[in-house]
């Protein structure tokens, strides 16, 4: 049985659409869904419980994604195990596609993630321009992070269970696997709702800059990085010169976010979560 762990902090507005999508085409004995409501002050737990006995609800008092993931592991029943952010949308069929690659021990694949589908129609033009560049970057295309979903085998789970508590848990999980051990499954897709406004995008980028710095503090200098280099942007422009305005926007966002992250990094504040509410609008 595949176990799906969903950490959720005040996600009453979006959790229902994810659970409905997961439950629509999965049989009762196919998946074990655990929603971990962490530090919620809204009706997240009620939304989850309303989906019936196929969804188990665990509540913990502390608002911590890391604690929620560990609590989910304590209650989950099977492998492969799929970790899903509450604000994305993925179907049961997509989950099956992710776990199929993990069932074959001879493949050497320990972790999988779906292709991103990012609906940009409701976003400001600078946000659209940013994501048109971001989605094309090598580390973004090949890494498991930024998708809101990571599936692991039992052996893969042992690898990520040993990681320290980090803000960028998906980035750390992605970097924990060598390229030949991880796979982005083309047959699986996830809808990742982007920020709609420039200020909300900057919030996300500041959070990413702070959390990336935290991950790098736990790495050796020779370990893999997901940072974008000047060479990556130059190569992108050589392939697609029309993206020049988007690259300008991308660099501007990176500069603003880096400046915004300095204070938190200096203070070693890796607990403040700048949350984008615009992506949670209907």
Coordinates of C-alpha atoms in Angstrom, one line a residue:
X1 CA 0.0 0.0 0.0
X2 CA 1.2 3.5 -0.9
X3 CA 1.2 5.9 2.0
X4 CA 0.6 9.6 1.2
X5 CA 1.7 12.1 3.9
X6 CA 0.3 15.6 3.6
X7 CA 1.6 18.2 6.1
X8 CA -1.0 21.1 6.4
X9 CA -0.7 24.4 8.3
X10 CA -3.9 26.5 8.0
X11 CA -4.8 25.1 4.5
X12 CA -8.6 25.0 4.8
X13 CA -8.9 26.9 1.5
X14 CA -6.9 24.5 -0.7
X15 CA -6.7 21.1 1.1
X16 CA -10.1 19.9 -0.2
X17 CA -9.2 20.2 -3.9
X18 CA -6.1 18.1 -3.3
X19 CA -7.9 15.4 -1.3
X20 CA -10.8 15.2 -3.8
X21 CA -8.3 14.8 -6.7
X22 CA -6.4 12.0 -4.8
X23 CA -9.6 10.2 -3.9
X24 CA -11.4 10.4 -7.2
X25 CA -9.6 7.6 -9.0
X26 CA -8.1 5.5 -6.2
X27 CA -9.6 2.4 -4.5
X28 CA -10.0 2.1 -0.8
X29 CA -7.1 -0.3 -0.3
X30 CA -4.7 1.4 -2.8
X31 CA -3.6 4.4 -0.8
X32 CA -3.2 5.3 2.8
X33 CA -3.6 9.1 3.2
X34 CA -2.5 10.8 6.4
X35 CA -3.1 14.6 6.8
X36 CA -1.0 16.1 9.5
X37 CA -2.5 19.4 10.7
X38 CA 0.3 21.2 12.4
X39 CA -0.4 24.3 14.6
X40 CA -3.6 25.0 12.7
X41 CA -5.9 27.8 13.9
X42 CA -8.5 27.3 11.1
X43 CA -10.7 24.4 9.8
X44 CA -8.0 22.4 8.1
X45 CA -8.7 19.3 10.2
X46 CA -12.4 19.5 9.6
X47 CA -11.8 19.8 5.8
X48 CA -9.7 16.6 5.9
X49 CA -12.1 14.7 8.2
X50 CA -15.0 15.5 5.9
X51 CA -13.5 13.3 3.2
X52 CA -14.3 10.2 5.3
X53 CA -12.4 7.2 6.6
X54 CA -10.1 7.1 3.6
X55 CA -8.3 10.1 5.1
X56 CA -6.7 9.9 8.5
X57 CA -6.2 13.1 10.4
X58 CA -3.3 13.7 12.8
X59 CA -3.1 16.9 14.8
X60 CA 0.0 18.3 16.4
X61 CA 0.3 21.6 18.2
X62 CA 3.5 23.0 16.8
X63 CA 3.4 24.8 13.3
X64 CA 6.4 22.9 11.8
X65 CA 6.5 21.1 8.5
X66 CA 9.4 19.0 9.6
X67 CA 7.5 17.9 12.7
X68 CA 4.5 17.2 10.6
X69 CA 6.5 15.0 8.2
X70 CA 7.9 13.0 11.1
X71 CA 4.5 12.6 12.7
X72 CA 3.1 11.5 9.3
X73 CA 5.9 8.9 9.1
X74 CA 4.9 7.6 12.6
X75 CA 1.3 7.0 11.4
X76 CA 1.9 6.0 7.8
X77 CA 1.4 2.3 7.0
X78 CA 3.2 1.5 3.8
X79 CA 5.8 2.1 1.1
X80 CA 6.4 3.6 -1.4
X81 CA 5.8 6.8 0.6
X82 CA 4.6 10.0 -1.1
X83 CA 5.0 13.4 0.5
X84 CA 2.6 16.0 -0.8
X85 CA 2.2 19.7 0.0
X86 CA -1.3 20.7 0.8
X87 CA -1.5 23.5 -1.8
X88 CA -0.7 21.5 -4.9
X89 CA -3.0 19.2 -6.9
X90 CA -2.1 15.7 -8.0
X91 CA -4.3 12.8 -9.0
X92 CA -4.3 9.2 -7.8
X93 CA -3.2 8.1 -11.3
X94 CA -0.2 10.5 -11.1
X95 CA 0.7 8.9 -7.7
X96 CA 0.6 5.5 -9.3
X97 CA 2.9 6.6 -12.1
X98 CA 5.4 7.9 -9.5
X99 CA 5.4 4.7 -7.5
X100 CA 5.8 2.4 -10.5
X101 CA 9.4 3.4 -10.9
X102 CA 10.1 2.7 -7.2
X103 CA 8.7 -0.8 -7.3
X104 CA 11.5 -2.0 -9.5
X105 CA 14.5 -2.5 -7.2
X106 CA 16.8 -3.2 -10.2
X107 CA 16.3 0.3 -11.5
X108 CA 18.3 1.9 -8.7
X109 CA 15.7 4.7 -8.5
X110 CA 15.1 5.7 -4.9
X111 CA 13.1 8.9 -5.3
X112 CA 10.7 10.3 -7.9
X113 CA 8.7 13.5 -8.6
X114 CA 6.2 14.6 -11.2
X115 CA 6.4 17.1 -13.9
X116 CA 5.3 20.6 -12.9
X117 CA 2.3 22.3 -14.4
X118 CA 2.3 26.0 -13.4
X119 CA -0.9 27.9 -14.4
X120 CA 0.3 31.5 -15.0
X121 CA -2.8 33.1 -16.6
X122 CA -3.8 34.9 -13.5
X123 CA -0.3 36.1 -12.6
X124 CA 1.2 39.6 -13.1
X125 CA 3.5 39.8 -16.2
X126 CA 6.7 39.9 -14.2
X127 CA 5.7 36.7 -12.4
X128 CA 4.9 35.1 -15.8
X129 CA 8.3 36.2 -17.1
X130 CA 10.1 34.9 -14.1
X131 CA 8.6 31.4 -14.3
X132 CA 9.2 31.2 -18.1
X133 CA 12.9 31.4 -17.3
X134 CA 12.9 29.5 -14.0
X135 CA 11.2 26.4 -15.5
X136 CA 13.9 26.1 -18.2
X137 CA 16.9 26.1 -15.9
X138 CA 18.8 22.7 -15.7
X139 CA 18.7 22.4 -12.0
X140 CA 15.0 23.2 -11.9
X141 CA 14.2 20.7 -14.7
X142 CA 16.2 17.9 -13.2
X143 CA 15.8 18.4 -9.5
X144 CA 12.9 17.0 -7.4
X145 CA 12.4 20.3 -5.6
X146 CA 9.8 22.9 -6.2
X147 CA 7.1 20.4 -7.2
X148 CA 5.3 19.9 -3.9
X149 CA 5.5 16.1 -4.3
X150 CA 8.3 13.6 -3.6
X151 CA 7.9 9.8 -3.6
X152 CA 10.5 7.5 -2.1
X153 CA 11.1 3.8 -1.8
X154 CA 11.8 2.3 1.6
X155 CA 15.5 2.7 1.0
X156 CA 15.0 6.2 -0.2
X157 CA 13.0 7.0 2.9
X158 CA 15.9 5.9 5.1
X159 CA 18.1 8.4 3.2
X160 CA 15.8 11.4 3.8
X161 CA 14.8 10.4 7.3
X162 CA 18.5 11.1 8.3
X163 CA 18.3 14.7 7.2
X164 CA 18.3 17.5 9.8
X165 CA 15.2 19.7 10.1
X166 CA 15.5 22.2 7.2
X167 CA 13.2 24.8 5.7
X168 CA 14.0 23.6 2.2
X169 CA 13.1 20.0 2.9
X170 CA 12.4 19.3 -0.8
X171 CA 15.7 20.8 -1.9
X172 CA 17.6 18.8 0.7
X173 CA 15.8 15.7 -0.3
X174 CA 16.5 16.2 -3.9
X175 CA 20.2 16.8 -3.2
X176 CA 20.3 13.7 -1.0
X177 CA 20.1 11.5 -4.1
X178 CA 22.6 11.2 -7.0
X179 CA 21.2 12.0 -10.5
X180 CA 21.0 8.3 -11.3
X181 CA 19.0 7.6 -8.1
X182 CA 16.2 10.2 -8.7
X183 CA 13.8 10.5 -11.6
X184 CA 11.3 13.1 -12.8
X185 CA 8.5 11.0 -14.1
X186 CA 7.1 12.4 -17.4
X187 CA 3.9 10.4 -17.1
X188 CA 3.0 12.1 -13.8
X189 CA 2.1 15.7 -13.4
X190 CA 1.3 18.1 -10.5
X191 CA -0.4 21.5 -10.6
X192 CA 1.8 24.0 -8.6
X193 CA 0.0 27.2 -8.1
X194 CA 2.4 30.2 -8.4
X195 CA 2.2 33.5 -6.6
X196 CA 0.1 36.0 -8.5
X197 CA 1.9 39.2 -7.6
X198 CA 5.4 40.5 -7.7
X199 CA 5.5 41.1 -3.9
X200 CA 4.3 37.5 -3.3
X201 CA 6.9 36.2 -5.7
X202 CA 9.6 38.1 -3.8
X203 CA 8.4 36.5 -0.5
X204 CA 8.9 33.1 -2.0
X205 CA 12.3 34.0 -3.4
X206 CA 13.5 35.4 0.0
X207 CA 12.3 32.2 1.6
X208 CA 14.2 30.2 -1.0
X209 CA 17.4 32.2 -0.6
X210 CA 17.3 31.8 3.2
X211 CA 16.5 28.1 3.0
X212 CA 19.1 27.4 0.4
X213 CA 21.7 29.1 2.6
X214 CA 20.6 26.8 5.4
X215 CA 21.0 23.7 3.3
X216 CA 24.4 24.7 2.2
X217 CA 25.5 25.2 5.8
X218 CA 25.0 21.4 6.2
X219 CA 26.9 20.5 3.1
X220 CA 30.5 20.0 2.3
X221 CA 32.0 22.3 -0.4
X222 CA 32.1 19.5 -2.9
X223 CA 28.5 18.6 -2.6
X224 CA 25.8 19.3 -5.3
X225 CA 24.1 22.6 -5.5
X226 CA 20.9 23.8 -7.1
X227 CA 22.0 27.4 -7.5
X228 CA 21.6 29.1 -10.9
X229 CA 24.9 30.2 -12.5
X230 CA 25.6 33.0 -15.0
X231 CA 26.6 30.2 -17.4
X232 CA 23.1 28.7 -17.1
X233 CA 21.4 32.0 -18.0
X234 CA 23.8 32.7 -20.9
X235 CA 23.2 29.2 -22.3
X236 CA 19.5 29.8 -22.0
X237 CA 19.7 33.0 -23.9
X238 CA 21.8 31.4 -26.6
X239 CA 19.1 28.8 -27.1
X240 CA 16.1 31.2 -26.8
X241 CA 17.1 34.9 -27.3
X242 CA 13.5 35.9 -27.0
X243 CA 13.7 35.2 -23.3
X244 CA 16.0 38.2 -22.7
X245 CA 13.2 40.3 -20.9
X246 CA 12.5 37.3 -18.7
X247 CA 16.1 36.9 -17.8
X248 CA 16.2 40.5 -16.7
X249 CA 13.2 40.0 -14.5
X250 CA 14.7 36.8 -13.1
X251 CA 18.0 38.5 -12.2
X252 CA 16.1 41.4 -10.6
X253 CA 14.1 39.0 -8.5
X254 CA 17.3 37.2 -7.4
X255 CA 19.0 40.5 -6.4
X256 CA 16.0 41.7 -4.5
X257 CA 15.5 38.4 -2.7
X258 CA 19.2 38.1 -1.9
X259 CA 19.1 41.5 -0.2
X260 CA 15.9 40.6 1.6
X261 CA 17.4 37.4 2.9
X262 CA 20.6 38.9 4.4
X263 CA 19.2 39.8 7.8
X264 CA 17.6 36.3 8.3
X265 CA 20.8 34.6 7.2
X266 CA 23.0 36.7 9.5
X267 CA 20.7 36.0 12.4
X268 CA 20.5 32.3 11.5
X269 CA 16.7 32.7 11.4
X270 CA 15.6 29.6 9.6
X271 CA 12.2 29.4 11.2
X272 CA 10.3 32.4 9.8
X273 CA 8.2 31.3 7.0
X274 CA 7.2 34.0 4.5
X275 CA 3.9 32.7 3.2
X276 CA 2.4 33.6 -0.2
X277 CA -1.3 33.8 0.2
X278 CA -2.1 34.9 -3.4
X279 CA -1.4 31.3 -4.7
X280 CA -4.2 30.1 -2.4
X281 CA -6.9 32.2 -4.0
X282 CA -9.6 30.4 -5.9

